[in-house]
């Protein structure tokens, strides 16, 4: 288990570095086939002749191939959970973190990451008819065909209110279509080493071929927090703005966070500060939650829980998990 800094490197770049160090000017090669089914995508190759080292793209990440549950008092009924110390390298807790599960609205972290990487926050987006979502119980901000929002406004609605229609708006603007955007999401996941995930939509409403692991969510969230705007948005407990409808008339939009740690409904353990995160709930996925927290010294941690039984229970489980920071 090891973790140092945050940045990951393209898989192909990693292979090029390995080839350079190990073959030099000779024709020697090393057989190291990449397989997306490997539980942990990490290699560290040493050239014994030159004593040169080629670190893998995962050398800067928290890595574990198995559960880490010994010497903990965590009461975790959820299907999967993990707690990662970003600075010091310890995977403090891991339960089924490589099992594929439905991610619900935690999908929107990848949606936001792709939007931040490839989009312009000042772009004005005109909503297509596809923003109308008819699924019963789906969280929306009420967008209609012809509405005009900036990408910045849509991103706030996506992450704070968990608006599924904002996800469609962003996907069609960045990717040209939901399908095109999903391809971008999957390409980005592979670049991050999130090899056991697959996306087919930008919002997380359940579909058979839409899945993720707790570990892959750590990888994606770990990359997203490199963006200042992402950190700013997930820390907000409310948001208000004005956009225009198809006739140019102003429309007020206001909502509060779905994160019950941020609005004071639940308290984090003593000496632990919740910076922000993302919630998710569907019948298939259960209750899901991912957080960025800091200890009293300002050291950052990522914690994630997938498929908890009830909303109240997941906050109790998360509090129990965060207690391990000081245990």
Coordinates of C-alpha atoms in Angstrom, one line a residue:
X1 CA 0.0 0.0 0.0
X2 CA 1.5 3.3 -1.1
X3 CA 0.4 6.8 -1.9
X4 CA 2.4 9.9 -2.5
X5 CA 1.2 12.7 -4.7
X6 CA -1.9 13.0 -6.9
X7 CA -1.1 13.1 -10.6
X8 CA -1.4 10.0 -12.8
X9 CA 0.2 9.4 -16.1
X10 CA -1.1 8.0 -19.4
X11 CA -0.7 4.2 -19.6
X12 CA 1.0 4.4 -23.0
X13 CA 3.5 7.0 -21.6
X14 CA 4.3 4.5 -18.8
X15 CA 5.0 1.8 -21.3
X16 CA 7.2 4.1 -23.3
X17 CA 9.3 4.9 -20.2
X18 CA 9.6 1.2 -19.3
X19 CA 10.8 0.5 -22.9
X20 CA 13.3 3.3 -22.8
X21 CA 14.9 2.2 -19.5
X22 CA 14.9 -1.5 -20.1
X23 CA 15.9 -1.7 -23.8
X24 CA 18.3 1.3 -24.2
X25 CA 20.0 1.0 -27.6
X26 CA 19.6 -2.8 -27.7
X27 CA 16.8 -4.9 -29.1
X28 CA 15.9 -6.3 -25.7
X29 CA 12.2 -6.2 -24.8
X30 CA 10.1 -7.1 -21.8
X31 CA 6.8 -8.9 -22.1
X32 CA 4.4 -6.8 -20.0
X33 CA 0.9 -7.1 -21.5
X34 CA -1.6 -4.6 -20.1
X35 CA -4.9 -6.2 -19.0
X36 CA -7.8 -4.0 -17.8
X37 CA -9.0 -6.9 -15.6
X38 CA -5.9 -6.7 -13.4
X39 CA -7.2 -5.7 -9.9
X40 CA -4.4 -3.2 -9.5
X41 CA -2.6 -1.6 -12.5
X42 CA 0.8 -1.1 -11.0
X43 CA 4.3 -2.2 -12.0
X44 CA 7.8 -1.1 -11.0
X45 CA 10.5 -2.5 -13.2
X46 CA 14.2 -2.4 -12.3
X47 CA 17.0 -2.8 -14.9
X48 CA 19.6 -4.8 -12.9
X49 CA 22.4 -3.9 -15.3
X50 CA 22.1 -0.2 -15.1
X51 CA 20.2 0.0 -11.8
X52 CA 17.7 2.3 -13.4
X53 CA 14.1 2.2 -12.3
X54 CA 10.9 2.7 -14.3
X55 CA 8.0 3.5 -11.9
X56 CA 4.5 2.7 -13.1
X57 CA 1.7 5.3 -13.5
X58 CA 0.3 4.0 -10.2
X59 CA 3.4 4.9 -8.2
X60 CA 1.7 8.1 -7.0
X61 CA -1.5 6.4 -5.9
X62 CA -2.9 4.5 -3.0
X63 CA -2.8 0.8 -4.0
X64 CA -4.2 -2.4 -2.4
X65 CA -5.3 -5.6 -4.1
X66 CA -7.2 -6.9 -1.2
X67 CA -9.3 -6.0 1.8
X68 CA -7.8 -4.0 4.6
X69 CA -10.0 -4.5 7.7
X70 CA -7.7 -5.8 10.4
X71 CA -7.3 -3.9 13.7
X72 CA -10.3 -1.7 12.9
X73 CA -13.6 -1.1 14.8
X74 CA -15.5 0.0 11.7
X75 CA -19.1 -1.2 11.7
X76 CA -19.7 -1.4 7.9
X77 CA -22.8 -3.0 6.6
X78 CA -22.4 -1.4 3.1
X79 CA -21.2 -3.6 0.3
X80 CA -18.0 -1.7 -0.4
X81 CA -16.0 1.0 1.4
X82 CA -12.5 2.6 1.5
X83 CA -10.5 5.2 3.4
X84 CA -7.4 6.6 1.8
X85 CA -4.7 8.8 3.3
X86 CA -3.6 10.9 0.3
X87 CA -0.4 12.3 1.8
X88 CA 1.1 9.5 3.9
X89 CA 0.3 6.5 1.7
X90 CA -1.8 4.3 3.9
X91 CA -5.0 2.5 2.8
X92 CA -6.6 2.7 6.2
X93 CA -9.6 0.6 5.3
X94 CA -10.8 -1.4 2.3
X95 CA -13.8 -3.6 1.9
X96 CA -14.7 -5.0 -1.5
X97 CA -13.1 -1.9 -3.2
X98 CA -12.5 -3.8 -6.4
X99 CA -16.1 -5.2 -6.7
X100 CA -18.2 -3.7 -9.5
X101 CA -21.3 -1.9 -8.4
X102 CA -23.8 0.7 -9.5
X103 CA -22.5 4.2 -8.7
X104 CA -25.7 6.2 -8.8
X105 CA -25.0 9.9 -8.8
X106 CA -21.3 9.4 -7.9
X107 CA -21.1 9.1 -11.7
X108 CA -21.4 12.9 -11.7
X109 CA -17.8 13.1 -10.4
X110 CA -16.5 11.8 -13.7
X111 CA -19.0 14.0 -15.6
X112 CA -17.6 17.0 -13.8
X113 CA -14.0 15.9 -14.3
X114 CA -14.5 15.6 -18.1
X115 CA -16.3 19.0 -18.2
X116 CA -13.5 20.7 -16.2
X117 CA -10.8 19.1 -18.4
X118 CA -12.4 19.8 -21.8
X119 CA -15.0 22.6 -21.3
X120 CA -15.0 26.3 -21.0
X121 CA -17.0 27.4 -17.9
X122 CA -18.2 30.6 -19.7
X123 CA -19.8 28.7 -22.6
X124 CA -23.5 29.2 -22.9
X125 CA -25.4 26.0 -23.4
X126 CA -28.9 25.8 -25.0
X127 CA -30.9 22.8 -23.6
X128 CA -32.2 20.2 -26.1
X129 CA -35.5 18.3 -25.6
X130 CA -33.4 15.5 -24.0
X131 CA -33.0 17.4 -20.7
X132 CA -36.5 16.2 -19.8
X133 CA -36.1 13.1 -17.7
X134 CA -39.3 11.1 -17.0
X135 CA -37.9 8.5 -14.5
X136 CA -39.9 8.6 -11.3
X137 CA -37.9 10.1 -8.4
X138 CA -35.0 11.3 -10.6
X139 CA -33.4 14.4 -9.2
X140 CA -33.7 17.4 -11.6
X141 CA -33.4 21.2 -11.5
X142 CA -36.3 21.6 -13.9
X143 CA -34.6 22.5 -17.2
X144 CA -36.7 22.8 -20.3
X145 CA -35.9 22.8 -24.0
X146 CA -34.4 26.2 -25.0
X147 CA -33.2 27.1 -21.6
X148 CA -29.7 28.8 -21.6
X149 CA -27.1 28.2 -18.9
X150 CA -23.4 28.6 -18.7
X151 CA -21.4 25.5 -18.2
X152 CA -20.4 26.9 -14.8
X153 CA -24.1 27.1 -13.7
X154 CA -24.7 23.6 -15.0
X155 CA -21.8 22.2 -13.1
X156 CA -23.0 23.7 -9.8
X157 CA -26.5 22.2 -10.4
X158 CA -24.8 18.8 -11.2
X159 CA -22.7 18.6 -8.1
X160 CA -24.7 20.5 -5.4
X161 CA -28.2 19.5 -6.4
X162 CA -27.2 16.3 -8.2
X163 CA -29.4 17.4 -11.1
X164 CA -29.7 14.7 -13.7
X165 CA -31.0 17.1 -16.4
X166 CA -27.8 19.2 -15.8
X167 CA -25.8 16.0 -16.6
X168 CA -27.6 15.7 -19.9
X169 CA -27.0 19.4 -20.7
X170 CA -23.3 19.0 -20.0
X171 CA -22.9 15.8 -21.8
X172 CA -24.5 17.0 -25.1
X173 CA -22.4 20.2 -25.0
X174 CA -19.0 18.6 -24.3
X175 CA -19.5 15.3 -26.2
X176 CA -22.0 16.2 -28.8
X177 CA -24.4 13.5 -27.5
X178 CA -24.8 11.4 -24.4
X179 CA -23.2 8.5 -26.2
X180 CA -20.2 10.6 -27.3
X181 CA -19.7 12.0 -23.8
X182 CA -19.9 8.4 -22.3
X183 CA -17.0 7.5 -24.6
X184 CA -15.0 10.4 -23.3
X185 CA -15.8 9.3 -19.7
X186 CA -14.6 5.8 -20.4
X187 CA -11.4 7.0 -22.1
X188 CA -10.7 9.3 -19.1
X189 CA -11.3 6.4 -16.7
X190 CA -8.7 4.2 -18.5
X191 CA -6.2 7.1 -18.4
X192 CA -6.6 7.2 -14.7
X193 CA -6.3 3.5 -14.2
X194 CA -10.0 3.1 -13.4
X195 CA -10.1 -0.1 -15.5
X196 CA -13.0 -1.8 -13.8
X197 CA -15.5 1.0 -14.6
X198 CA -17.8 1.6 -17.5
X199 CA -20.1 4.5 -18.1
X200 CA -23.1 4.8 -20.5
X201 CA -24.6 8.1 -19.1
X202 CA -23.5 11.3 -17.3
X203 CA -25.9 11.1 -14.4
X204 CA -25.9 7.6 -12.9
X205 CA -29.4 6.5 -13.4
X206 CA -29.2 2.7 -13.4
X207 CA -28.3 0.9 -16.6
X208 CA -27.0 -2.7 -17.0
X209 CA -23.6 -1.7 -18.5
X210 CA -23.0 1.3 -16.2
X211 CA -20.8 0.3 -13.2
X212 CA -17.8 1.2 -11.1
X213 CA -15.7 0.1 -8.1
X214 CA -15.0 2.0 -4.9
X215 CA -11.3 2.0 -5.8
X216 CA -12.0 3.5 -9.2
X217 CA -14.1 6.2 -7.6
X218 CA -11.1 7.0 -5.4
X219 CA -9.0 7.4 -8.5
X220 CA -11.5 9.6 -10.3
X221 CA -12.2 11.7 -7.2
X222 CA -8.5 12.0 -6.5
X223 CA -8.0 13.5 -10.0
X224 CA -11.1 15.8 -9.7
X225 CA -9.8 17.5 -6.6
X226 CA -6.9 18.9 -8.6
X227 CA -9.3 21.4 -9.9
X228 CA -10.0 24.4 -7.7
X229 CA -13.5 24.9 -9.0
X230 CA -14.4 21.3 -8.2
X231 CA -13.2 21.8 -4.6
X232 CA -15.1 25.1 -4.4
X233 CA -18.4 23.6 -5.6
X234 CA -18.4 20.5 -3.5
X235 CA -17.8 22.6 -0.4
X236 CA -20.9 24.8 -0.9
X237 CA -24.0 24.0 1.1
X238 CA -26.3 26.1 -1.2
X239 CA -26.3 27.9 -4.5
X240 CA -28.5 30.5 -6.2
X241 CA -28.3 31.8 -9.8
X242 CA -30.4 33.1 -12.7
X243 CA -30.5 31.7 -16.2
X244 CA -32.8 32.5 -19.2
X245 CA -35.6 30.5 -20.8
X246 CA -36.1 30.1 -24.6
X247 CA -37.8 33.5 -24.7
X248 CA -34.9 35.2 -22.9
X249 CA -36.9 35.6 -19.7
X250 CA -34.9 35.2 -16.4
X251 CA -35.4 32.0 -14.4
X252 CA -34.3 31.8 -10.7
X253 CA -32.6 28.6 -9.6
X254 CA -31.8 27.9 -6.0
X255 CA -31.0 24.7 -4.1
X256 CA -29.2 23.3 -1.1
X257 CA -26.6 20.5 -1.0
X258 CA -27.6 16.9 -0.8
X259 CA -24.6 16.3 1.5
X260 CA -26.0 16.1 5.0
X261 CA -22.6 16.6 6.6
X262 CA -22.3 20.0 5.0
X263 CA -25.8 21.2 6.0
X264 CA -25.3 20.2 9.7
X265 CA -27.7 17.3 9.8
X266 CA -24.9 15.0 10.7
X267 CA -21.6 15.7 12.4
X268 CA -18.2 14.3 11.4
X269 CA -16.0 12.9 14.1
X270 CA -14.1 15.3 16.4
X271 CA -11.0 16.7 14.7
X272 CA -12.2 15.7 11.2
X273 CA -13.4 18.4 8.8
X274 CA -15.6 17.5 5.9
X275 CA -14.5 19.6 2.9
X276 CA -17.1 18.2 0.5
X277 CA -18.1 15.3 -1.6
X278 CA -21.0 13.7 -3.5
X279 CA -24.0 11.7 -2.7
X280 CA -25.9 9.1 -4.7
X281 CA -29.0 7.1 -4.4
X282 CA -31.0 4.7 -6.6
X283 CA -32.9 1.5 -5.9
X284 CA -30.2 -0.5 -7.7
X285 CA -27.2 1.3 -6.2
X286 CA -28.6 1.8 -2.7
X287 CA -27.1 4.8 -0.9
X288 CA -23.6 6.0 -1.9
X289 CA -21.3 8.7 -0.5
X290 CA -17.8 9.9 -1.2
X291 CA -16.0 12.6 0.8
X292 CA -12.9 14.7 0.9
X293 CA -12.0 15.4 4.6
X294 CA -9.0 16.8 6.5
X295 CA -7.6 16.0 9.9
X296 CA -6.7 18.7 12.5
X297 CA -3.3 19.2 10.8
X298 CA -4.9 19.7 7.3
X299 CA -3.9 16.3 5.9
X300 CA -6.4 15.2 3.3
X301 CA -8.3 11.9 3.1
X302 CA -10.7 10.4 0.6
X303 CA -13.5 8.1 1.9
X304 CA -16.1 6.3 -0.1
X305 CA -19.0 4.0 0.6
X306 CA -21.1 2.1 -2.0
X307 CA -24.4 0.3 -1.6
X308 CA -25.5 1.2 2.0
X309 CA -29.0 0.2 3.0
X310 CA -30.5 3.5 4.1
X311 CA -29.7 7.2 4.0
X312 CA -29.4 7.6 7.8
X313 CA -27.2 4.4 8.0
X314 CA -24.7 5.6 5.4
X315 CA -23.9 8.7 7.5
X316 CA -23.4 6.6 10.6
X317 CA -21.2 4.2 8.6
X318 CA -19.2 7.1 7.2
X319 CA -18.7 8.6 10.7
X320 CA -17.5 5.3 11.9
X321 CA -15.1 5.0 8.9
X322 CA -13.7 8.5 9.5
X323 CA -13.1 7.7 13.1
X324 CA -10.3 5.4 11.8
X325 CA -8.2 8.5 10.8
X326 CA -7.2 8.8 14.5
X327 CA -7.4 5.1 15.5

